[in-house]
CSV table of C-alpha atoms in Angstrom, one decimal:
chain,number,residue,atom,x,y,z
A,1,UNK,CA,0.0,0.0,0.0
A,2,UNK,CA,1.0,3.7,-0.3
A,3,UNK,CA,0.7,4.5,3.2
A,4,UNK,CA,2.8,2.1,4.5
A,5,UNK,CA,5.7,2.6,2.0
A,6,UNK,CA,5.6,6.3,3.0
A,7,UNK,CA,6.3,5.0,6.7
A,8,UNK,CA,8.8,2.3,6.0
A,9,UNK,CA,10.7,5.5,3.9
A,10,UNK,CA,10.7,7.2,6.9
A,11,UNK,CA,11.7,5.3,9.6
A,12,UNK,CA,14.9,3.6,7.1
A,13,UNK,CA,16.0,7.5,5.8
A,14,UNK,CA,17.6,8.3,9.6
A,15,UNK,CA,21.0,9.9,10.2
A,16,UNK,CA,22.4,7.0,11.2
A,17,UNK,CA,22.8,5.2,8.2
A,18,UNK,CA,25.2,5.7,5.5
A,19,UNK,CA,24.6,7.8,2.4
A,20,UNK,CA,24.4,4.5,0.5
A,21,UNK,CA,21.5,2.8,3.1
A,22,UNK,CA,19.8,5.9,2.8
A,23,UNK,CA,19.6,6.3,-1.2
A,24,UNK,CA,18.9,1.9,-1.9
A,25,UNK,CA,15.9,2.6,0.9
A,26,UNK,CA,14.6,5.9,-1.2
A,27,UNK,CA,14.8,4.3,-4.3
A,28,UNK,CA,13.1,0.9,-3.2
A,29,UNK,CA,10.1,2.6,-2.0
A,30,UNK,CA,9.4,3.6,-5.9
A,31,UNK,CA,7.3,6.4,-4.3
A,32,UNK,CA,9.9,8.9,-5.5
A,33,UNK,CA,10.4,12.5,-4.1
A,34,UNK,CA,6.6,13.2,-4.7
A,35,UNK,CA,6.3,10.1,-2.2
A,36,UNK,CA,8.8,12.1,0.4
A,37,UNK,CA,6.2,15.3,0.0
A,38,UNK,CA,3.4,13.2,0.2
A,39,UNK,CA,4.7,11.6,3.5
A,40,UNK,CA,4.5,15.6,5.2
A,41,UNK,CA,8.0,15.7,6.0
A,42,UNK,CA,9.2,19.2,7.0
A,43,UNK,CA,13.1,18.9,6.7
A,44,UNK,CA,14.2,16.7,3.6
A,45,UNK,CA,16.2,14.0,3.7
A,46,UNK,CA,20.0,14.5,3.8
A,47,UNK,CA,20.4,12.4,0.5
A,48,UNK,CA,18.9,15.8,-1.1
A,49,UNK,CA,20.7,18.0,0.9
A,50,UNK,CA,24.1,20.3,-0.7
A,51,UNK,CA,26.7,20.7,1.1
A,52,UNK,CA,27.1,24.0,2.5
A,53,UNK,CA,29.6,25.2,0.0
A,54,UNK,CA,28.0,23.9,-2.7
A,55,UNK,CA,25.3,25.8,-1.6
A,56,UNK,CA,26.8,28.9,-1.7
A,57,UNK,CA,28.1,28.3,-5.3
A,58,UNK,CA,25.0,27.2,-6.6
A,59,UNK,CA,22.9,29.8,-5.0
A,60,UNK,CA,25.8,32.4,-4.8
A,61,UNK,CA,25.5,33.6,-8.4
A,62,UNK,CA,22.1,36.0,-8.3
A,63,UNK,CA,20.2,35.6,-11.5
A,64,UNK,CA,19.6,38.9,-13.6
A,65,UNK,CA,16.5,40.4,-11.9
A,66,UNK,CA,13.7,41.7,-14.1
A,67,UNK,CA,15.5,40.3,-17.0
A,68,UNK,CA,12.9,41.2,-20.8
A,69,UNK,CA,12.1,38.7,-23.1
A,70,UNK,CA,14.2,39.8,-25.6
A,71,UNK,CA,17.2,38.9,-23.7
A,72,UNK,CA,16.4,35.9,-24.2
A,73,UNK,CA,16.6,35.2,-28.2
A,74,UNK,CA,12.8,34.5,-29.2
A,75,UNK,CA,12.7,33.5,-33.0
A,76,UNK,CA,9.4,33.5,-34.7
A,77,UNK,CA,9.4,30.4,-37.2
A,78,UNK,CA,6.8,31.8,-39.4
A,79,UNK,CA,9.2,34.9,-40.4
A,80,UNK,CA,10.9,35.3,-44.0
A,81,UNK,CA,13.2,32.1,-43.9
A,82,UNK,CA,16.6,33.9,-44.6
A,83,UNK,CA,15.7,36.2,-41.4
A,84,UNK,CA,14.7,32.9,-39.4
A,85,UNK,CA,17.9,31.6,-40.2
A,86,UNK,CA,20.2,34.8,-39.7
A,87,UNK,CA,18.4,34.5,-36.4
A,88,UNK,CA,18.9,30.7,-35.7
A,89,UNK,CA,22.8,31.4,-36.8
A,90,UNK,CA,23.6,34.3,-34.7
A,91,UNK,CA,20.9,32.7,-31.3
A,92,UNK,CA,23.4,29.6,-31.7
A,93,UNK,CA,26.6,31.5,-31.6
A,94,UNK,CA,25.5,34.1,-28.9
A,95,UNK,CA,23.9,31.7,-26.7
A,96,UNK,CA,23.3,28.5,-27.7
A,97,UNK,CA,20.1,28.4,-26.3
A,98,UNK,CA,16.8,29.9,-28.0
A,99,UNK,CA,13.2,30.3,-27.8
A,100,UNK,CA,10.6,29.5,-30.8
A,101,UNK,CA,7.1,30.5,-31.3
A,102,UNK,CA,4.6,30.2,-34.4
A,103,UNK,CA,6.3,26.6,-34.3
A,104,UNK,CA,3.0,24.7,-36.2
A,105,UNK,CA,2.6,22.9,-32.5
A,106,UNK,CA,-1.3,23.6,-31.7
A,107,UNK,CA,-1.1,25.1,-27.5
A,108,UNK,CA,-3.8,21.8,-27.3
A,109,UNK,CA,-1.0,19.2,-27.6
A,110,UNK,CA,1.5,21.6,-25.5
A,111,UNK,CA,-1.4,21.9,-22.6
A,112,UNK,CA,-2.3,18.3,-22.8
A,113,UNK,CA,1.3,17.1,-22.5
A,114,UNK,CA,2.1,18.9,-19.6
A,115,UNK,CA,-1.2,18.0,-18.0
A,116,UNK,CA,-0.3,14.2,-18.9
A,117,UNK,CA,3.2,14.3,-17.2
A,118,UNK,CA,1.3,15.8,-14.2
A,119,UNK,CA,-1.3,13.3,-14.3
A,120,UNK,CA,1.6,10.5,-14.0
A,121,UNK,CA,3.3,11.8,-11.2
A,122,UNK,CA,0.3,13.1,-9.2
A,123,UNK,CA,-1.8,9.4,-9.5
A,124,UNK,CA,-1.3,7.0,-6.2
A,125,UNK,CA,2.2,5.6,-6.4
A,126,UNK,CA,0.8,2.0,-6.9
A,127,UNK,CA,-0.1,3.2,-10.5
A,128,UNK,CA,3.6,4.2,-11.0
A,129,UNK,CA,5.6,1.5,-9.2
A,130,UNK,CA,5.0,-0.9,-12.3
A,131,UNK,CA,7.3,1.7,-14.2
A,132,UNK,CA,9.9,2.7,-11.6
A,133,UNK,CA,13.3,1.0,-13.3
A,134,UNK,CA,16.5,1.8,-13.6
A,135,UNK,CA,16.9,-0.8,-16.2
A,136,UNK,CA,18.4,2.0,-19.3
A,137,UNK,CA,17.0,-0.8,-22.2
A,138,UNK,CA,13.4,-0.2,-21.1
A,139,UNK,CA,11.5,2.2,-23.8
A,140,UNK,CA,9.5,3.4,-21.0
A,141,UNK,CA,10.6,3.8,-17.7
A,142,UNK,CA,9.7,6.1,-14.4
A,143,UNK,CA,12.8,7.2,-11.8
A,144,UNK,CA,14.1,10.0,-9.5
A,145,UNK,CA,17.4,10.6,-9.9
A,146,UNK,CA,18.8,8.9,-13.0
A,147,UNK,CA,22.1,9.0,-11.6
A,148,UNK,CA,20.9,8.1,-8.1
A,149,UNK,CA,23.4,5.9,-7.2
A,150,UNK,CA,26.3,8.0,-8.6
A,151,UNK,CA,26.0,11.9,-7.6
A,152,UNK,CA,26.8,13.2,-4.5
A,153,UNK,CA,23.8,14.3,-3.3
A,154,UNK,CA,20.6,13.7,-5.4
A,155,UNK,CA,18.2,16.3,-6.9
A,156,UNK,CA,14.8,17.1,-6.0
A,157,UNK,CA,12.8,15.5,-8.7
A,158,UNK,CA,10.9,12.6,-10.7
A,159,UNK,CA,11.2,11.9,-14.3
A,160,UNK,CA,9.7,9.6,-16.9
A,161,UNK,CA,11.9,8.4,-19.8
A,162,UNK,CA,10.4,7.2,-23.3
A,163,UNK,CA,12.2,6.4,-26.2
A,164,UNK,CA,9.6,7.5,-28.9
A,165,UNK,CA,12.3,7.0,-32.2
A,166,UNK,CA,13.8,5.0,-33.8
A,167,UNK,CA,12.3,2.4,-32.2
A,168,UNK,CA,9.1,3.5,-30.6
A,169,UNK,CA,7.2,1.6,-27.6
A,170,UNK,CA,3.8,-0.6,-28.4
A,171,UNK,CA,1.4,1.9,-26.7
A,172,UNK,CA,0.3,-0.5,-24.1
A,173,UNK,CA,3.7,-0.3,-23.1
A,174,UNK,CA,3.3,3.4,-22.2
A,175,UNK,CA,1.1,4.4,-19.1
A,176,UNK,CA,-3.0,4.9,-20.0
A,177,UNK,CA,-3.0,8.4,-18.0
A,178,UNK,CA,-0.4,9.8,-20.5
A,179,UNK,CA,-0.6,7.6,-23.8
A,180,UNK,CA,-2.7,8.6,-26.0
A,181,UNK,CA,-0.8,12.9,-25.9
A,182,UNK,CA,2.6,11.0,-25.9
A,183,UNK,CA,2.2,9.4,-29.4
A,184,UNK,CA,0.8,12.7,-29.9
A,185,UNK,CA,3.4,15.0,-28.9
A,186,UNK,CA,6.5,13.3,-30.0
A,187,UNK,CA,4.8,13.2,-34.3
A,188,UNK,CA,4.4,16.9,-33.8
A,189,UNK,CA,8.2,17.0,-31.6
A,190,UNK,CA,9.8,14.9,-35.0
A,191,UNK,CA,8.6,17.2,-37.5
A,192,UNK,CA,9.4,20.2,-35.5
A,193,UNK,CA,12.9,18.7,-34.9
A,194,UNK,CA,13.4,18.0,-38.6
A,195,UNK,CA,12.3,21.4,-39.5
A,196,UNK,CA,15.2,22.4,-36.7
A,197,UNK,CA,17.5,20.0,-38.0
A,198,UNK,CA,17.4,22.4,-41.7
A,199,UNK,CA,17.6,25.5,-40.2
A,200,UNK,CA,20.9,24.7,-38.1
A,201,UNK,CA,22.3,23.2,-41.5
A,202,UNK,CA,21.6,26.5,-43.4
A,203,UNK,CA,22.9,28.3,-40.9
A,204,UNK,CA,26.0,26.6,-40.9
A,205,UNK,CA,26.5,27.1,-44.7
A,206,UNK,CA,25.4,23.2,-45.0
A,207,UNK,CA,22.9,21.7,-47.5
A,208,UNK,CA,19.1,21.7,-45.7
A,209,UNK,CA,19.4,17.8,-45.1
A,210,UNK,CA,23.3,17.5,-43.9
A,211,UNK,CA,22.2,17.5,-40.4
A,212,UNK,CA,19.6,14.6,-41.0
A,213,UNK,CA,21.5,12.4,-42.9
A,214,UNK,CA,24.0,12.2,-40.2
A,215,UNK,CA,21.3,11.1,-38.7
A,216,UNK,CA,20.9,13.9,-36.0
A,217,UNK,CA,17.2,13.8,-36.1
A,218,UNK,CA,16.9,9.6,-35.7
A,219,UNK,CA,16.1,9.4,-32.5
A,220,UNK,CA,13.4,11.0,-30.1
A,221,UNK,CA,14.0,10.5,-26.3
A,222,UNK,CA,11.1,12.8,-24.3
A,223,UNK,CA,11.8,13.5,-20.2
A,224,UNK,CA,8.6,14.0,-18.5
A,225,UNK,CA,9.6,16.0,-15.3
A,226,UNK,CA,8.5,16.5,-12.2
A,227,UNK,CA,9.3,18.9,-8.8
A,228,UNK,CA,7.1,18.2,-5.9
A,229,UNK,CA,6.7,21.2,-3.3
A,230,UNK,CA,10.1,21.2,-1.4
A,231,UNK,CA,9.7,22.2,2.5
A,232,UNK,CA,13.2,23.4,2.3
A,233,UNK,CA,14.1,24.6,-1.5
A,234,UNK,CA,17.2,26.5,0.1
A,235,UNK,CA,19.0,23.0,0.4
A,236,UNK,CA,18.8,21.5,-2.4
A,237,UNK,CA,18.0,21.6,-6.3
A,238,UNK,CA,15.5,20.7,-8.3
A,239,UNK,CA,18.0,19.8,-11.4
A,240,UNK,CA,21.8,20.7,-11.2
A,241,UNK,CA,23.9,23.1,-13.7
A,242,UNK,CA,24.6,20.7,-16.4
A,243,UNK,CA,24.7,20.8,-20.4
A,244,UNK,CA,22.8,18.5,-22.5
A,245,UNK,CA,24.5,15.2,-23.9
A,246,UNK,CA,22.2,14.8,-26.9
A,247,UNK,CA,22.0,16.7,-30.2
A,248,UNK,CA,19.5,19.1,-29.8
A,249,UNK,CA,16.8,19.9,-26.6
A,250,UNK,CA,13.3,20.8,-27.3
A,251,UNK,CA,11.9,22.1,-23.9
A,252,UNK,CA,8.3,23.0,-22.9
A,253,UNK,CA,8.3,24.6,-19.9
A,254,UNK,CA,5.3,25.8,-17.8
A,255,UNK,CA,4.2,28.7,-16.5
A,256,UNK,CA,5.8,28.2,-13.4
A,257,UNK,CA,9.1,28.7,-15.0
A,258,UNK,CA,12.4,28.3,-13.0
A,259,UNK,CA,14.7,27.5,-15.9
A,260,UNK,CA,18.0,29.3,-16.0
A,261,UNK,CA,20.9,30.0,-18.3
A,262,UNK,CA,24.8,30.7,-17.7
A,263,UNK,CA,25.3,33.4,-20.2
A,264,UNK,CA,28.6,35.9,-19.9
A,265,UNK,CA,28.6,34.6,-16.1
A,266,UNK,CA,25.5,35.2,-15.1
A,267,UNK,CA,22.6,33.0,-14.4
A,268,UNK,CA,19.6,34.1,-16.2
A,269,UNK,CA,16.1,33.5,-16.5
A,270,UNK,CA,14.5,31.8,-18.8
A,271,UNK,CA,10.7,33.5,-18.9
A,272,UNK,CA,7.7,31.4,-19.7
A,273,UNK,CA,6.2,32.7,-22.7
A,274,UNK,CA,2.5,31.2,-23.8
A,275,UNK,CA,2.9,28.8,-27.0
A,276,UNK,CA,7.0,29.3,-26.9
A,277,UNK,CA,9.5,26.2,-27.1
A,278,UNK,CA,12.7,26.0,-25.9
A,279,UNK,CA,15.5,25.1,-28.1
A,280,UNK,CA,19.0,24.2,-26.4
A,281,UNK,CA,22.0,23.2,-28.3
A,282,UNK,CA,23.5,20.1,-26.6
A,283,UNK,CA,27.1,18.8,-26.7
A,284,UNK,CA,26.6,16.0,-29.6
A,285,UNK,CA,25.8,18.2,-32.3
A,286,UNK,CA,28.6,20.8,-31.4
A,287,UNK,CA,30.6,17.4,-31.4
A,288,UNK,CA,29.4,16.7,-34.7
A,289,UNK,CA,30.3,19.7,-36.2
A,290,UNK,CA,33.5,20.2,-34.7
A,291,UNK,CA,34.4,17.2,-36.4
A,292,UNK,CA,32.7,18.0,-39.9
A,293,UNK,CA,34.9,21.1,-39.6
A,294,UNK,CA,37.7,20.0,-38.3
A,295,UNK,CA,38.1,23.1,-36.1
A,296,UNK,CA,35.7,24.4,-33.7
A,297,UNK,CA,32.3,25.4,-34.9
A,298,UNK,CA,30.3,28.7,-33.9
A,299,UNK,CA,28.0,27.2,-31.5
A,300,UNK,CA,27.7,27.8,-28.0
A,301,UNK,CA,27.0,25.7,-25.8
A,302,UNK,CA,25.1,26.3,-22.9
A,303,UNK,CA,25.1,25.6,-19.1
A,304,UNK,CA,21.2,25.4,-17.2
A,305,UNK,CA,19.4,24.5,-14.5
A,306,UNK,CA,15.9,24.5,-12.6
């Protein structure tokens, strides 16, 4: 039952035990941090918790207060396509990290796939525990912490992983609450990706397609995540400074926001705008085109974290 795997959690996650103890008990409850909210704790367990000068370097670094939206590049796809790409070229160089609207993504399928994610993670955590893996072959799979087991002090979060390309899942391998906007999201995500994938190649000087036929745009992995109410958000994270190891990120964030960037030094928001995507550069297709070139390219790539 749910109940009692809240009070098992509790009475194993004690000082006593060793960081190790404390992280297999977490993770075998497959109630996740939503569980540890759920249980009414008021101090969070010390798995979570940075160490004091970590603190200070993590918090230490004020974000630029009352930051516009143009600060943040915000590229309108719909605009004359030598502009868009102009803007896609110098948004890469600059900052590696962009925003997109008039994308051809209706705000129904953005709406319903955030409101699907929430679904998961909010239902009784007997309709999740049939997920919770941290078997990496498994299309679909639910987890906090991916790295659990390795960082030095976990992140106050749960995710959902699903490998929707090359190789998609059958759909009763995905969960009923979020199915059905899942297949949804990720046909509208490819053909948005693809249409990214031609626009980074013209701005590079490349042929439309080189990007694709290197097979940048093959795969579709979406993150469904998820931050529970923190009784002590001064102590911990919700996700770490970190860059992304893929080729390129497609982010929907919601209106809650919390996203920020390391630009010239200085953490920065990231505001929610209404219909917007975020696009990030990650470190594979820098990779990629470092090596095309043989020298390295003009994209930046970009440190964030929530």
């Amino acid at each position: 039952m749910v109940g009692s795997s809240k009070i098992e959690f509790q009475r194993e996650i004690t000082p006593e035990n060793d960081r190790q103890s404390e992280v297999q008990a977490f993770d075998e409850t497959k109630a996740g941090v939503k569980g540890i909210f759920d249980a009414g704790i008021t101090k969070i367990p010390r798995i979570f918790v940075l160490e004091q000068q970590q603190q200070q370097q993590e918090f230490g670094t004020e974000p630029i207060s009352g930051i516009s939206q143009d600060r943040i590049p915000v590229i309108d796809l719909q605009g004359q396509r030598e502009e868009v790409i102009a803007k896609v070229s110098s948004a890469s160089a600059e900052w590696g990290f962009f925003q997109i609207v008039n994308h051809g993504i209706p705000a129904s399928i953005l709406d319903n796939m955030i409101k699907g994610v929430r679904q998961f993670h909010e239902q009784d955590t007997e309709g999740k525990k049939p997920y919770y893996t941290r078997d990496t072959t498994k299309k679909m799979s639910y987890n906090s912490n991916f790295d659990l087991h390795q960082a030095q002090e976990a992140s106050w979060r749960d995710s959902i992983y699903v490998v929707m390309a090359p190789d998609p899942p059958e759909p009763e391998e995905l969960p009923e609450v979020c199915r059905d906007v899942i297949i949804e999201y990720a046909e509208f995500m490819m053909r948005l990706a693809h249409i990214m994938f031609e626009l980074l190649s013209e701005a590079l000087g490349l042929k439309p397609d080189h990007l694709k036929n290197i097979d940048c745009a093959k795969g579709l992995f979406i993150l469904g995540h998820y931050y529970p109410p923190c009784p002590e958000p001064e102590c911990t994270m919700g996700l770490r400074d970190h860059t992304d190891s893929g080729f390129l990120t497609i982010l929907l964030q919601d209106q809650i926001g919390g996203l920020q960037v390391l630009h010239e030094d200085q953490w920065i928001d990231v505001p929610f705008l209404p219909g917007a995507l975020i696009v990030n550069i990650a470190d594979l297709l820098q990779a990629s085109i470092s090596c095309m070139n043989h020298q390295p390219c003009s994209i930046c790539i970009t440190f964030a974290m929530i």
